[in-house]
Amino acid sequence: MHIRSYLQLLQTRERQLAEALVAFADDHTDAPDVADACYRLAGWSQRHVEVLDRFVARWPAASAPEPAVPLPPLLPARIGGSYGLLHGLHTLWLLAQDVLLRWQVLEQVAWALRDGELLAACEEAGREAQRQVAWVRTRLAEVAAQAIVAAP
Amino acid sequence: MFGTQITEFYESRDSIAHIWGYRTPYAGEGQWPVRVDERALADADHWVQSACVFCSNGCGLDIGVSDGRMVAVRGRAHDRANRGRLGPKGLHGWEANMSPDRLTRPLIRTSSGLRETTWQEAMALLVERSQQVCGNGSALGMAFYVGGQLFLEEYYTLAVIALAGLGTPHLDSSVRLSTAAGAAALMESFGAEGQPGCYDDIDTTDAILHVGHNVAEQQTVLWARILDRRHGPRPPRLVVIDPRTTPTAREADVHLMPRPGTNVAVLNGLLHLIIQAGRVDHAFIDAHTTGFDRLKEVVARWPPSRTEEVSGVPEGKLRAAAEILGTAPTLVSTVLLGVYQAPQATAAAVQVNNLHLIRGLIGREGCGILQMSGQPAGANAHETGCAGTLPGFRNWANPAHVRELARLWKVDPIRIAAFGPPTPVVDILRYIEEGSIRMLWVIGTNPAVSLPDLTRVRRLLDQPGLFLVVEDAFMTETARHADLILPTALWGEKTGTFTSADRTVHISYTAVGPPGEARPDLDILLEYARRMDFRNRDGEPLIGWSDPEGAFEAWKACSAGRPCDYTGLSYARLGGGPGIRWPCTADFPAGKARLYTEGTFPTTAGDCESYGHDLLTGAAVTPAEYGLEDPGGRAFLKAADYVPPLEQPDDEYPLWLTTGRVVYHWLTRTKTARVKELNAAAPEAFVELSEQDAARYHVTDDQWVEVRSRRGRALARARVTHILPGLVFMPFHYGGGDPALGSRAANELTLYEWDPVCKEPWLKYGAVRIGRVREVRGIARLLRAVGRGLTLGSLAVWAARLLAKGGGRAHPELSAAPPDARAAAR
């Protein structure tokens, strides 16, 4: 059984996503829409970490040692301008997709465990993760051509 | 101006003193009595048909001409928009055409400043620089920013040049600053733009709701119509939502004054009360909408007590408003900048659509929604693809729509710049800042006053490596930064059409010639296209027209089959008429008064102008996602919860700032400041604040105060009123002054923050502090600081007052800290 460690992996990823969103906002203060969106989306991830705390506490640590799962942080490139914006969004997309996938996996787990509370949390957080991915994709579509074709 | 030639001054009424004129009470569609307003400086030889360009109302008027000069205006008695009436700007504003400071020759910047040049040289330079910027095979280095007062023919020509000629998506209009949220709300709810109702709905309606719309000062003739209904039989009830006690609010039966930034909370509170009381049309909801359960769930979080806590609107007043809005058999709602330029703009505007949808009050007499377009031709900027979507309300993300344009223009689809969403001005500015846009062509608008955070805007306009082209009739604040200035003809000096906020199309004919070598914008664009040699796939010129009527016919073909179908219109039909609404087709030759009469909306995936957005984050819905839940002609009920804006008043900046208009001026006053009577009626900016705040900050009426935000500072005289305590108001019209010493422009203070869906700035929201300007170092310095708007009279009064106080020696200084804080510091 790896429930606790899977919950913790998701927590780590949510934390990384929140930090990456804030760092990205701070790097792109010249793009006025970015900060507001990123702080809000980071707030969601922060809340997801707290929600997961509740469930982590319910599952004991494994008695036997678990295989180490490498989870290297995905750090946005600290580059300014449209070209930097584009690459930062790439990183955010990878992180947000990772988080989304993990919530979807956890949703199956919740069902298997017949844990209605966890299932509801997964559905809500999954919807928000989907919205995070959608924002990143939208912003990417706005800047992509300019960043690659015209930006200095 | 006219010297001794004035022989026959005549005006039918004094519109400066009596803005709305005498009452002509009435009730019933088509029953609004005629009242012809007229103002003449001399006898006219002949009259030329036109319509007013000082707001989006589109009042029909005739221009009186004598000896080749404009000498008079007169409302057109049978025009559907005004039945002869004209407002103060309509009656006076045309005199700006005769200003002695009109630009009459092209100007080129040299190392020693601007010098006059020939059109030949100016156009050659324009083409040379365009080709340089587009040298790497893409036109992403080029951008256009256009005002809201061109004619339809000019907008459409510009859209074809930018999208298919050059291939740049960087084409935006100043309507982005005013009514982008209204357009976005129509798309989010109904699938495409187009006002569902029309002004005739005022004639019969039982109730009217104005949300953030000071109609009395914005659309004075529409307000006269409302007042006439209020004075006639069966007067409509009136609900106004506005944090200021405007003339509109003073007339209201119920006036709600929400704190800035809380529109969504108040509207959700109203929707909750209406749904809770069961005052909804379930049959309509079931047959014609989607999303009701979610809406009900979200608004249920807004009981009156919580709404009051967040918005400051007392529970009793909220209930009184909900009673009217929930029971009126018919309802007209109008929305403008108080919603569009506030946080959660699109989300709030959508809730007004929701109110009509859940009550089934749409598509029939007396039930209009007017998500107002503010500028006279703002609607045309949207229709033609100059303001965020493709021409003909087409969807850039729908390949079939792009193919339609490609067939029409006879080009390969890859020639059309639809690889991403059309670029909003916020991103155009950013690309200028980083150097990826190197040529900006500004047409008929004044971003150096109208955009937020002017310090940044001025820096961008002067950015090294940017070639700035300004096409205007006057040396505006923006033109002063230009590398190339092209002088243009104004309204009355060119022929074209434009469309009012209720879809009524008017024609405006050339009455007189432009001064000097000034030319119509259309002529400039056509010559540019010729010189750039844009061609279609058959090798013919891409722009196949050479005059306004040709452009109009081309536009008709583009609009065919779309919601804004113009195919039944023609110059011949518009000439002599009262204005005709689109859609105007073989089926509806007289134009259609109301959209959605059958309860069917343009929301199918193949039809819609946009697949919609997440109202909170602005994330776009993908075609695949939309296809999964294609509403197939139902309208969307989109819920939005209130979220507080990030910037809130704090110890350092304890007050809310909001901005707005005064009745005598239009936008950045480029025209109205040049008309003696209009300028005299409102010569100066001012800061409106409550008695409580005046006492708190030791400010008295008429005293000079400084307003500071995290972005900048502005100086103006105090005006103590019944505005909501904690809120200060400044009009947005005023520019000028020396920004280093103290501009009068409200936008020195405003946030550089935008609605995520429609990319409209939050010009009506920000935190500021205020303080008296205590003392000054010499009169001259403050005079420079307050700019050119002072009249000699007010100067003398001010100087006398200063001398009486003994003058001063210190720098203009702020005493912003509240008195108790200062006492504590001692």
JSON list of N, CA and C in Angstrom, two decimals, chain B residues 19 70 292 367 406 432 470 474 481 546 650 686 737 777 803:
[
{"chain": "B", "resi": 19, "resn": "ILE", "atom": "N", "xyz": [-29.35, 70.61, -19.85]},
{"chain": "B", "resi": 19, "resn": "ILE", "atom": "CA", "xyz": [-28.69, 69.55, -20.61]},
{"chain": "B", "resi": 19, "resn": "ILE", "atom": "C", "xyz": [-29.69, 68.71, -21.40]},
{"chain": "B", "resi": 70, "resn": "MET", "atom": "N", "xyz": [-19.13, 74.72, -42.30]},
{"chain": "B", "resi": 70, "resn": "MET", "atom": "CA", "xyz": [-20.20, 74.28, -41.40]},
{"chain": "B", "resi": 70, "resn": "MET", "atom": "C", "xyz": [-20.66, 75.49, -40.59]},
{"chain": "B", "resi": 292, "resn": "PHE", "atom": "N", "xyz": [-28.30, 26.62, -15.33]},
{"chain": "B", "resi": 292, "resn": "PHE", "atom": "CA", "xyz": [-29.07, 27.25, -14.25]},
{"chain": "B", "resi": 292, "resn": "PHE", "atom": "C", "xyz": [-28.72, 26.69, -12.87]},
{"chain": "B", "resi": 367, "resn": "CYS", "atom": "N", "xyz": [-38.02, 44.52, -23.48]},
{"chain": "B", "resi": 367, "resn": "CYS", "atom": "CA", "xyz": [-37.09, 43.66, -22.72]},
{"chain": "B", "resi": 367, "resn": "CYS", "atom": "C", "xyz": [-35.67, 43.70, -23.28]},
{"chain": "B", "resi": 406, "resn": "ALA", "atom": "N", "xyz": [-10.88, 33.71, -46.19]},
{"chain": "B", "resi": 406, "resn": "ALA", "atom": "CA", "xyz": [-9.89, 33.45, -47.24]},
{"chain": "B", "resi": 406, "resn": "ALA", "atom": "C", "xyz": [-10.59, 33.40, -48.61]},
{"chain": "B", "resi": 432, "resn": "ILE", "atom": "N", "xyz": [6.05, 46.35, -27.49]},
{"chain": "B", "resi": 432, "resn": "ILE", "atom": "CA", "xyz": [6.84, 47.56, -27.79]},
{"chain": "B", "resi": 432, "resn": "ILE", "atom": "C", "xyz": [7.96, 47.69, -26.77]},
{"chain": "B", "resi": 470, "resn": "VAL", "atom": "N", "xyz": [1.26, 58.64, -36.20]},
{"chain": "B", "resi": 470, "resn": "VAL", "atom": "CA", "xyz": [0.00, 59.10, -35.63]},
{"chain": "B", "resi": 470, "resn": "VAL", "atom": "C", "xyz": [-0.83, 59.76, -36.72]},
{"chain": "B", "resi": 474, "resn": "PHE", "atom": "N", "xyz": [-5.53, 66.63, -34.91]},
{"chain": "B", "resi": 474, "resn": "PHE", "atom": "CA", "xyz": [-4.97, 67.61, -33.97]},
{"chain": "B", "resi": 474, "resn": "PHE", "atom": "C", "xyz": [-3.62, 67.13, -33.44]},
{"chain": "B", "resi": 481, "resn": "HIS", "atom": "N", "xyz": [4.62, 62.69, -29.53]},
{"chain": "B", "resi": 481, "resn": "HIS", "atom": "CA", "xyz": [5.69, 61.67, -29.47]},
{"chain": "B", "resi": 481, "resn": "HIS", "atom": "C", "xyz": [5.98, 61.07, -30.85]},
{"chain": "B", "resi": 546, "resn": "SER", "atom": "N", "xyz": [-12.19, 51.65, -54.01]},
{"chain": "B", "resi": 546, "resn": "SER", "atom": "CA", "xyz": [-11.45, 52.91, -54.07]},
{"chain": "B", "resi": 546, "resn": "SER", "atom": "C", "xyz": [-12.23, 54.07, -53.47]},
{"chain": "B", "resi": 650, "resn": "ASP", "atom": "N", "xyz": [-5.21, 50.58, 2.05]},
{"chain": "B", "resi": 650, "resn": "ASP", "atom": "CA", "xyz": [-4.47, 50.20, 3.26]},
{"chain": "B", "resi": 650, "resn": "ASP", "atom": "C", "xyz": [-4.04, 51.48, 3.98]},
{"chain": "B", "resi": 686, "resn": "PHE", "atom": "N", "xyz": [-11.28, 67.77, -11.53]},
{"chain": "B", "resi": 686, "resn": "PHE", "atom": "CA", "xyz": [-11.59, 67.96, -10.11]},
{"chain": "B", "resi": 686, "resn": "PHE", "atom": "C", "xyz": [-11.50, 66.61, -9.40]},
{"chain": "B", "resi": 737, "resn": "GLY", "atom": "N", "xyz": [-0.83, 69.45, -18.66]},
{"chain": "B", "resi": 737, "resn": "GLY", "atom": "CA", "xyz": [-0.03, 69.72, -17.47]},
{"chain": "B", "resi": 737, "resn": "GLY", "atom": "C", "xyz": [1.36, 69.17, -17.66]},
{"chain": "B", "resi": 777, "resn": "ARG", "atom": "N", "xyz": [5.93, 77.00, -4.20]},
{"chain": "B", "resi": 777, "resn": "ARG", "atom": "CA", "xyz": [7.08, 77.86, -4.40]},
{"chain": "B", "resi": 777, "resn": "ARG", "atom": "C", "xyz": [6.83, 78.68, -5.66]},
{"chain": "B", "resi": 803, "resn": "LEU", "atom": "N", "xyz": [-2.39, 85.07, -2.71]},
{"chain": "B", "resi": 803, "resn": "LEU", "atom": "CA", "xyz": [-1.73, 86.24, -2.14]},
{"chain": "B", "resi": 803, "resn": "LEU", "atom": "C", "xyz": [-2.36, 86.60, -0.80]}
]
